Amino acid sequence: MITGGAGFIGSHLADACIARGYRVIVLDNLSGGRRDYVNAAAEFVQGDVTEPAHLEPIFANGVDAVLHLAAQASIRLSFADPSHDLRTNTLGTINVLQACLAYRVPRLLFASSMTIYGNSNPVPTAESAAPDPASYYAITKYAAERYVHLTAARRDLDFQLNVTSFRMFNVYGERQSLTNAYQGVMAIFIGNVLRGEPITIHSDGEQSRDFVHISDVVRAWMDALEQPATYGQVINLGTGVPTTVNALCDAVLRAFGKDRSSYPVHYGPAQPGDMRASAADIRRAQALLNWQPRVPFAEGIQQTIAWARAQLSDSRR
Ligand code: NAD
């Protein structure tokens, strides 16, 4: 079962699971995801993780593993509507966990986030760093992650619940929304250029992010699914390389054959919850999964832009 399986990352995971021969059920309320991203071989249930009644019939039918990605994934919207953020990210995760307990599901993989590291940790940041959430979103993802791991460690369960959380850094690639101004800075910039809109950089642009390609992220999740070494573990997924938002903007423009002399780039106020510096220490993923990101940043941007251009021409047909 993949919650959030109509979204950017979840839909790629559904494809990968089906390619591996698994039977896949996608649960998604389509608040952000798209029905046409759900693999045709998957069973699709339109439902909400905040409603236990929507989860129950799926679990009652038998679930071997849950990939839990359904979430409110925008830092900005977490400030605009903190209750919705808490309900979706934390309460939704509690509901998924309760269903796992009720139906003795042995395996749960959770989509955690690098945002929990905040601003006080050394960069690149290791999983052992003390969390310092700088946004409501980071708080609710961290709380959810702790619910997952604490539940799995409970001594009163009469079965083994094996959990793994991936603290993903800035995932990018095909199917990231080009129109959602609240999520995914690379896709926002690409969407801006495709529509001929000016690019707005918040703050001075010297804040950094660690951009990791969707195919690398999917490979880590898939390799972890049946890998006991990852049970109980929290694992960073990034490249270890920080890229400033200014450098990202220049790289996107360059990939379109443009630069700042020919394209409007504005600076706006810093956003609440923005982190100043971010990059992953990926030694744990290397050790447990023999994982290494493979897609170089420049190549990943080119691929993403090629996909984005095709989207735009499709929508004009
Ligand atoms: P996304 O918005 O594309 O995917 C989230 C999906 O969850 C969407 O399809 C949405 O419709 C669905 N959803 C939202 N609320 C729901 C609800 N109440 N019930 C059922 N479905 C619901 O975002 P994404 O980038 O694919 O992120 C997937 C997961 O990974 C999220 O948990 C996010 O917090 C986490 N994450 C993403 C990144 C990233 O860089 N994209 C980094 C770290 C963590």
PDB file of C-alpha atoms in Angstrom, residues 37-155:
ATOM      1  CA  TYR A  37       0.180   9.650 -12.418  1.00  0.00           C
ATOM      2  CA  VAL A  38      -1.110   6.461 -10.793  1.00  0.00           C
ATOM      3  CA  ASN A  39       0.185   3.402 -12.615  1.00  0.00           C
ATOM      4  CA  ALA A  40      -2.638   1.675 -14.516  1.00  0.00           C
ATOM      5  CA  ALA A  41      -1.699  -1.638 -12.892  1.00  0.00           C
ATOM      6  CA  ALA A  42      -2.214  -0.229  -9.395  1.00  0.00           C
ATOM      7  CA  GLU A  43      -5.509  -0.325  -7.575  1.00  0.00           C
ATOM      8  CA  PHE A  44      -6.499   3.254  -6.790  1.00  0.00           C
ATOM      9  CA  VAL A  45      -8.544   4.258  -3.764  1.00  0.00           C
ATOM     10  CA  GLN A  46      -9.466   7.901  -3.402  1.00  0.00           C
ATOM     11  CA  GLY A  47      -9.345   8.380   0.334  1.00  0.00           C
ATOM     12  CA  ASP A  48      -7.876  10.329   3.180  1.00  0.00           C
ATOM     13  CA  VAL A  49      -5.351   9.220   5.786  1.00  0.00           C
ATOM     14  CA  THR A  50      -7.032  11.470   8.337  1.00  0.00           C
ATOM     15  CA  GLU A  51     -10.124   9.239   8.091  1.00  0.00           C
ATOM     16  CA  PRO A  52      -9.551   5.828   9.726  1.00  0.00           C
ATOM     17  CA  ALA A  53     -12.654   4.555   7.928  1.00  0.00           C
ATOM     18  CA  HIS A  54     -10.888   5.093   4.582  1.00  0.00           C
ATOM     19  CA  LEU A  55      -7.914   2.989   5.694  1.00  0.00           C
ATOM     20  CA  GLU A  56      -9.792   0.147   7.322  1.00  0.00           C
ATOM     21  CA  PRO A  57     -11.139  -1.686   4.249  1.00  0.00           C
ATOM     22  CA  ILE A  58      -7.736  -1.637   2.560  1.00  0.00           C
ATOM     23  CA  PHE A  59      -5.958  -3.097   5.592  1.00  0.00           C
ATOM     24  CA  ALA A  60      -8.774  -5.578   6.137  1.00  0.00           C
ATOM     25  CA  ASN A  61      -8.021  -6.977   2.674  1.00  0.00           C
ATOM     26  CA  GLY A  62      -4.418  -7.679   3.649  1.00  0.00           C
ATOM     27  CA  VAL A  63      -1.385  -5.414   3.385  1.00  0.00           C
ATOM     28  CA  ASP A  64       2.222  -6.707   3.494  1.00  0.00           C
ATOM     29  CA  ALA A  65       3.964  -3.339   3.552  1.00  0.00           C
ATOM     30  CA  VAL A  66       3.030   0.327   3.759  1.00  0.00           C
ATOM     31  CA  LEU A  67       4.957   3.101   2.046  1.00  0.00           C
ATOM     32  CA  HIS A  68       3.570   6.143   3.820  1.00  0.00           C
ATOM     33  CA  LEU A  69       4.016   9.359   1.841  1.00  0.00           C
ATOM     34  CA  ALA A  70       0.640  11.091   2.094  1.00  0.00           C
ATOM     35  CA  ALA A  71       1.285  14.506   3.596  1.00  0.00           C
ATOM     36  CA  GLN A  72       0.826  18.199   3.424  1.00  0.00           C
ATOM     37  CA  ALA A  73       4.280  18.822   1.959  1.00  0.00           C
ATOM     38  CA  SER A  74       4.570  22.606   1.896  1.00  0.00           C
ATOM     39  CA  ILE A  75       6.482  24.593   4.518  1.00  0.00           C
ATOM     40  CA  ARG A  76       4.619  27.770   3.612  1.00  0.00           C
ATOM     41  CA  LEU A  77       1.188  26.161   3.879  1.00  0.00           C
ATOM     42  CA  SER A  78       2.131  24.730   7.263  1.00  0.00           C
ATOM     43  CA  PHE A  79       2.306  28.324   8.497  1.00  0.00           C
ATOM     44  CA  ALA A  80      -0.886  29.326   6.683  1.00  0.00           C
ATOM     45  CA  ASP A  81      -2.898  26.414   8.117  1.00  0.00           C
ATOM     46  CA  PRO A  82      -1.075  24.719  11.015  1.00  0.00           C
ATOM     47  CA  SER A  83      -4.084  22.608  12.017  1.00  0.00           C
ATOM     48  CA  HIS A  84      -4.376  21.085   8.557  1.00  0.00           C
ATOM     49  CA  ASP A  85      -0.625  20.416   8.534  1.00  0.00           C
ATOM     50  CA  LEU A  86      -0.792  18.718  11.947  1.00  0.00           C
ATOM     51  CA  ARG A  87      -3.897  16.740  11.053  1.00  0.00           C
ATOM     52  CA  THR A  88      -2.526  15.451   7.765  1.00  0.00           C
ATOM     53  CA  ASN A  89       1.093  14.830   8.689  1.00  0.00           C
ATOM     54  CA  THR A  90       0.928  13.686  12.295  1.00  0.00           C
ATOM     55  CA  LEU A  91      -2.616  12.480  12.879  1.00  0.00           C
ATOM     56  CA  GLY A  92      -2.654  10.886   9.399  1.00  0.00           C
ATOM     57  CA  THR A  93       0.504   8.967  10.331  1.00  0.00           C
ATOM     58  CA  ILE A  94      -0.992   7.892  13.668  1.00  0.00           C
ATOM     59  CA  ASN A  95      -4.011   6.540  11.783  1.00  0.00           C
ATOM     60  CA  VAL A  96      -1.771   4.573   9.419  1.00  0.00           C
ATOM     61  CA  LEU A  97       0.152   3.200  12.408  1.00  0.00           C
ATOM     62  CA  GLN A  98      -3.028   2.202  14.244  1.00  0.00           C
ATOM     63  CA  ALA A  99      -4.172   0.319  11.142  1.00  0.00           C
ATOM     64  CA  CYS A 100      -0.751  -1.390  10.925  1.00  0.00           C
ATOM     65  CA  LEU A 101      -1.149  -2.509  14.537  1.00  0.00           C
ATOM     66  CA  ALA A 102      -4.737  -3.644  14.124  1.00  0.00           C
ATOM     67  CA  TYR A 103      -3.877  -5.744  11.062  1.00  0.00           C
ATOM     68  CA  ARG A 104      -0.341  -6.765  12.115  1.00  0.00           C
ATOM     69  CA  VAL A 105       1.392  -5.255   9.089  1.00  0.00           C
ATOM     70  CA  PRO A 106       5.066  -6.199   9.332  1.00  0.00           C
ATOM     71  CA  ARG A 107       6.695  -3.410   7.322  1.00  0.00           C
ATOM     72  CA  LEU A 108       6.327   0.396   7.164  1.00  0.00           C
ATOM     73  CA  LEU A 109       8.523   2.878   5.316  1.00  0.00           C
ATOM     74  CA  PHE A 110       7.984   6.528   6.159  1.00  0.00           C
ATOM     75  CA  ALA A 111       8.726   9.706   4.172  1.00  0.00           C
ATOM     76  CA  SER A 112      10.526  11.906   6.666  1.00  0.00           C
ATOM     77  CA  SER A 113      12.266  15.162   5.907  1.00  0.00           C
ATOM     78  CA  MET A 114      15.589  16.928   6.219  1.00  0.00           C
ATOM     79  CA  THR A 115      13.701  19.994   7.458  1.00  0.00           C
ATOM     80  CA  ILE A 116      13.822  18.541  10.956  1.00  0.00           C
ATOM     81  CA  TYR A 117      17.538  19.453  11.159  1.00  0.00           C
ATOM     82  CA  GLY A 118      16.772  23.190  11.106  1.00  0.00           C
ATOM     83  CA  ASN A 119      19.460  25.802  11.408  1.00  0.00           C
ATOM     84  CA  SER A 120      21.692  24.831  14.292  1.00  0.00           C
ATOM     85  CA  ASN A 121      23.427  21.747  12.929  1.00  0.00           C
ATOM     86  CA  PRO A 122      26.695  21.333  11.056  1.00  0.00           C
ATOM     87  CA  VAL A 123      26.273  20.806   7.288  1.00  0.00           C
ATOM     88  CA  PRO A 124      26.465  18.144   5.836  1.00  0.00           C
ATOM     89  CA  THR A 125      24.195  16.865   8.576  1.00  0.00           C
ATOM     90  CA  ALA A 126      24.216  13.313   9.933  1.00  0.00           C
ATOM     91  CA  GLU A 127      21.160  11.480  11.264  1.00  0.00           C
ATOM     92  CA  SER A 128      22.605  11.703  14.792  1.00  0.00           C
ATOM     93  CA  ALA A 129      22.256  15.518  14.797  1.00  0.00           C
ATOM     94  CA  ALA A 130      19.831  16.941  17.338  1.00  0.00           C
ATOM     95  CA  PRO A 131      16.596  17.914  15.561  1.00  0.00           C
ATOM     96  CA  ASP A 132      15.861  21.628  15.523  1.00  0.00           C
ATOM     97  CA  PRO A 133      12.690  22.045  13.420  1.00  0.00           C
ATOM     98  CA  ALA A 134      12.418  25.566  11.978  1.00  0.00           C
ATOM     99  CA  SER A 135       8.897  25.241  10.534  1.00  0.00           C
ATOM    100  CA  TYR A 136       5.545  23.843  11.594  1.00  0.00           C
ATOM    101  CA  TYR A 137       5.913  21.342   8.756  1.00  0.00           C
ATOM    102  CA  ALA A 138       9.233  20.161  10.219  1.00  0.00           C
ATOM    103  CA  ILE A 139       7.616  19.744  13.638  1.00  0.00           C
ATOM    104  CA  THR A 140       4.746  17.628  12.306  1.00  0.00           C
ATOM    105  CA  LYS A 141       7.039  15.457  10.156  1.00  0.00           C
ATOM    106  CA  TYR A 142       9.391  14.931  13.095  1.00  0.00           C
ATOM    107  CA  ALA A 143       6.515  14.063  15.402  1.00  0.00           C
ATOM    108  CA  ALA A 144       5.200  11.594  12.814  1.00  0.00           C
ATOM    109  CA  GLU A 145       8.646  10.030  12.419  1.00  0.00           C
ATOM    110  CA  ARG A 146       8.954   9.589  16.174  1.00  0.00           C
ATOM    111  CA  TYR A 147       5.465   8.020  16.365  1.00  0.00           C
ATOM    112  CA  VAL A 148       6.587   5.531  13.720  1.00  0.00           C
ATOM    113  CA  HIS A 149       9.802   4.543  15.492  1.00  0.00           C
ATOM    114  CA  LEU A 150       8.411   4.558  19.009  1.00  0.00           C
ATOM    115  CA  THR A 151       5.495   2.383  17.932  1.00  0.00           C
ATOM    116  CA  ALA A 152       7.828  -0.141  16.319  1.00  0.00           C
ATOM    117  CA  ALA A 153       9.890  -0.276  19.528  1.00  0.00           C
ATOM    118  CA  ARG A 154       6.880  -0.959  21.765  1.00  0.00           C
ATOM    119  CA  ARG A 155       7.370  -4.051  23.886  1.00  0.00           C
TER     120      ARG A 155
END
